[in-house]
């Protein structure tokens, strides 16, 4: 059951917009993405992502997953 496996990413332009987002977000549960604008905030874009029967899920099997080496930031 994937009902309780959501990820939310919120970027707020100001602290003033947070109370409005907290109040409004629960009413947009059927949407996959939302864009709000302003301190009110006002919803300006909403929509859903295309999906398949399996959804966006990856099951990792037990084992070791190597990390690729990264170049140093300075030499």
mmCIF file with all atom_site columns, C-alpha atoms in Angstrom:
data_model
loop_
_atom_site.group_PDB
_atom_site.id
_atom_site.type_symbol
_atom_site.label_atom_id
_atom_site.label_alt_id
_atom_site.label_comp_id
_atom_site.label_asym_id
_atom_site.label_entity_id
_atom_site.label_seq_id
_atom_site.pdbx_PDB_ins_code
_atom_site.Cartn_x
_atom_site.Cartn_y
_atom_site.Cartn_z
_atom_site.occupancy
_atom_site.B_iso_or_equiv
_atom_site.pdbx_formal_charge
_atom_site.auth_seq_id
_atom_site.auth_comp_id
_atom_site.auth_asym_id
_atom_site.auth_atom_id
_atom_site.pdbx_PDB_model_num
ATOM 1  C CA . UNK A 1 1  ? 0.000  0.000  0.000   1.00 0.00 ? 1  UNK A CA 1
ATOM 2  C CA . UNK A 1 2  ? 1.616  3.267  -1.129  1.00 0.00 ? 2  UNK A CA 1
ATOM 3  C CA . UNK A 1 3  ? -0.994 5.531  0.491   1.00 0.00 ? 3  UNK A CA 1
ATOM 4  C CA . UNK A 1 4  ? 1.351  6.576  3.281   1.00 0.00 ? 4  UNK A CA 1
ATOM 5  C CA . UNK A 1 5  ? 4.537  6.901  1.207   1.00 0.00 ? 5  UNK A CA 1
ATOM 6  C CA . UNK A 1 6  ? 4.489  10.509 0.043   1.00 0.00 ? 6  UNK A CA 1
ATOM 7  C CA . UNK A 1 7  ? 7.395  12.904 -0.181  1.00 0.00 ? 7  UNK A CA 1
ATOM 8  C CA . UNK A 1 8  ? 6.781  16.631 0.087   1.00 0.00 ? 8  UNK A CA 1
ATOM 9  C CA . UNK A 1 9  ? 9.154  19.376 -0.988  1.00 0.00 ? 9  UNK A CA 1
ATOM 10 C CA . UNK A 1 10 ? 8.193  22.887 0.104   1.00 0.00 ? 10 UNK A CA 1
ATOM 11 C CA . UNK A 1 11 ? 10.085 26.044 -0.805  1.00 0.00 ? 11 UNK A CA 1
ATOM 12 C CA . UNK A 1 12 ? 8.639  29.183 0.755   1.00 0.00 ? 12 UNK A CA 1
ATOM 13 C CA . UNK A 1 13 ? 9.767  32.664 -0.321  1.00 0.00 ? 13 UNK A CA 1
ATOM 14 C CA . UNK A 1 14 ? 9.005  34.153 3.091   1.00 0.00 ? 14 UNK A CA 1
ATOM 15 C CA . UNK A 1 15 ? 7.898  33.244 6.601   1.00 0.00 ? 15 UNK A CA 1
ATOM 16 C CA . UNK A 1 16 ? 4.651  35.138 5.966   1.00 0.00 ? 16 UNK A CA 1
ATOM 17 C CA . UNK A 1 17 ? 3.491  32.536 3.419   1.00 0.00 ? 17 UNK A CA 1
ATOM 18 C CA . UNK A 1 18 ? 3.873  29.528 5.774   1.00 0.00 ? 18 UNK A CA 1
ATOM 19 C CA . UNK A 1 19 ? 0.562  29.903 7.727   1.00 0.00 ? 19 UNK A CA 1
ATOM 20 C CA . UNK A 1 20 ? -1.376 30.124 4.459   1.00 0.00 ? 20 UNK A CA 1
ATOM 21 C CA . UNK A 1 21 ? 0.365  27.060 3.043   1.00 0.00 ? 21 UNK A CA 1
ATOM 22 C CA . UNK A 1 22 ? -0.365 25.086 6.219   1.00 0.00 ? 22 UNK A CA 1
ATOM 23 C CA . UNK A 1 23 ? -4.029 26.045 5.923   1.00 0.00 ? 23 UNK A CA 1
ATOM 24 C CA . UNK A 1 24 ? -4.367 25.352 2.182   1.00 0.00 ? 24 UNK A CA 1
ATOM 25 C CA . UNK A 1 25 ? -2.197 22.301 1.427   1.00 0.00 ? 25 UNK A CA 1
ATOM 26 C CA . UNK A 1 26 ? -4.512 19.668 3.007   1.00 0.00 ? 26 UNK A CA 1
ATOM 27 C CA . UNK A 1 27 ? -7.204 20.603 0.459   1.00 0.00 ? 27 UNK A CA 1
ATOM 28 C CA . UNK A 1 28 ? -4.993 19.736 -2.541  1.00 0.00 ? 28 UNK A CA 1
ATOM 29 C CA . UNK A 1 29 ? -4.365 16.038 -1.782  1.00 0.00 ? 29 UNK A CA 1
ATOM 30 C CA . UNK A 1 30 ? -5.268 14.732 -5.234  1.00 0.00 ? 30 UNK A CA 1
ATOM 31 C CA . UNK A 1 31 ? -2.595 16.791 -7.021  1.00 0.00 ? 31 UNK A CA 1
ATOM 32 C CA . UNK A 1 32 ? 0.981  15.717 -7.688  1.00 0.00 ? 32 UNK A CA 1
ATOM 33 C CA . UNK A 1 33 ? 2.414  19.225 -7.862  1.00 0.00 ? 33 UNK A CA 1
ATOM 34 C CA . UNK A 1 34 ? 1.342  22.704 -6.806  1.00 0.00 ? 34 UNK A CA 1
ATOM 35 C CA . UNK A 1 35 ? 2.691  26.217 -7.193  1.00 0.00 ? 35 UNK A CA 1
ATOM 36 C CA . UNK A 1 36 ? 1.561  28.996 -4.880  1.00 0.00 ? 36 UNK A CA 1
ATOM 37 C CA . UNK A 1 37 ? 2.453  32.658 -5.210  1.00 0.00 ? 37 UNK A CA 1
ATOM 38 C CA . UNK A 1 38 ? 2.574  35.501 -2.714  1.00 0.00 ? 38 UNK A CA 1
ATOM 39 C CA . UNK A 1 39 ? 2.152  35.744 1.039   1.00 0.00 ? 39 UNK A CA 1
ATOM 40 C CA . UNK A 1 40 ? -1.575 34.888 0.874   1.00 0.00 ? 40 UNK A CA 1
ATOM 41 C CA . UNK A 1 41 ? -0.599 32.419 -0.898  1.00 0.00 ? 41 UNK A CA 1
ATOM 42 C CA . UNK A 1 42 ? -2.604 31.989 -4.101  1.00 0.00 ? 42 UNK A CA 1
ATOM 43 C CA . UNK A 1 43 ? -2.513 28.726 -6.081  1.00 0.00 ? 43 UNK A CA 1
ATOM 44 C CA . UNK A 1 44 ? -1.337 29.498 -9.622  1.00 0.00 ? 44 UNK A CA 1
ATOM 45 C CA . UNK A 1 45 ? -0.471 26.006 -10.952 1.00 0.00 ? 45 UNK A CA 1
ATOM 46 C CA . UNK A 1 46 ? -1.707 22.522 -10.044 1.00 0.00 ? 46 UNK A CA 1
ATOM 47 C CA . UNK A 1 47 ? -1.591 19.199 -11.785 1.00 0.00 ? 47 UNK A CA 1
ATOM 48 C CA . UNK A 1 48 ? -0.817 15.506 -11.649 1.00 0.00 ? 48 UNK A CA 1
ATOM 49 C CA . UNK A 1 49 ? 2.156  13.515 -12.904 1.00 0.00 ? 49 UNK A CA 1
ATOM 50 C CA . UNK A 1 50 ? 1.621  10.637 -15.320 1.00 0.00 ? 50 UNK A CA 1
ATOM 51 C CA . UNK A 1 51 ? 1.899  7.331  -13.499 1.00 0.00 ? 51 UNK A CA 1
ATOM 52 C CA . UNK A 1 52 ? 2.038  3.641  -14.173 1.00 0.00 ? 52 UNK A CA 1
ATOM 53 C CA . UNK A 1 53 ? 0.563  0.681  -12.338 1.00 0.00 ? 53 UNK A CA 1
ATOM 54 C CA . UNK A 1 54 ? 3.784  0.147  -10.381 1.00 0.00 ? 54 UNK A CA 1
ATOM 55 C CA . UNK A 1 55 ? 4.285  3.815  -9.555  1.00 0.00 ? 55 UNK A CA 1
ATOM 56 C CA . UNK A 1 56 ? 7.585  5.399  -8.601  1.00 0.00 ? 56 UNK A CA 1
ATOM 57 C CA . UNK A 1 57 ? 9.041  2.731  -6.381  1.00 0.00 ? 57 UNK A CA 1
ATOM 58 C CA . UNK A 1 58 ? 12.351 0.909  -6.156  1.00 0.00 ? 58 UNK A CA 1
ATOM 59 C CA . UNK A 1 59 ? 12.951 -2.020 -3.818  1.00 0.00 ? 59 UNK A CA 1
ATOM 60 C CA . UNK A 1 60 ? 16.576 -2.420 -2.756  1.00 0.00 ? 60 UNK A CA 1
ATOM 61 C CA . UNK A 1 61 ? 17.834 -5.936 -2.157  1.00 0.00 ? 61 UNK A CA 1
ATOM 62 C CA . UNK A 1 62 ? 20.260 -6.721 0.629   1.00 0.00 ? 62 UNK A CA 1
ATOM 63 C CA . UNK A 1 63 ? 23.843 -6.085 -0.334  1.00 0.00 ? 63 UNK A CA 1
ATOM 64 C CA . UNK A 1 64 ? 26.496 -3.463 -0.767  1.00 0.00 ? 64 UNK A CA 1
ATOM 65 C CA . UNK A 1 65 ? 25.925 -0.430 -2.947  1.00 0.00 ? 65 UNK A CA 1
ATOM 66 C CA . UNK A 1 66 ? 29.237 1.248  -3.806  1.00 0.00 ? 66 UNK A CA 1
ATOM 67 C CA . UNK A 1 67 ? 29.569 5.013  -3.873  1.00 0.00 ? 67 UNK A CA 1
ATOM 68 C CA . UNK A 1 68 ? 31.401 6.339  -6.889  1.00 0.00 ? 68 UNK A CA 1
ATOM 69 C CA . UNK A 1 69 ? 34.593 8.278  -6.114  1.00 0.00 ? 69 UNK A CA 1
ATOM 70 C CA . UNK A 1 70 ? 34.362 12.051 -6.420  1.00 0.00 ? 70 UNK A CA 1
ATOM 71 C CA . UNK A 1 71 ? 37.103 14.439 -7.422  1.00 0.00 ? 71 UNK A CA 1
ATOM 72 C CA . UNK A 1 72 ? 38.335 16.687 -4.596  1.00 0.00 ? 72 UNK A CA 1
ATOM 73 C CA . UNK A 1 73 ? 36.983 20.232 -4.574  1.00 0.00 ? 73 UNK A CA 1
ATOM 74 C CA . UNK A 1 74 ? 40.510 21.658 -4.371  1.00 0.00 ? 74 UNK A CA 1
ATOM 75 C CA . UNK A 1 75 ? 43.893 20.215 -5.266  1.00 0.00 ? 75 UNK A CA 1
#
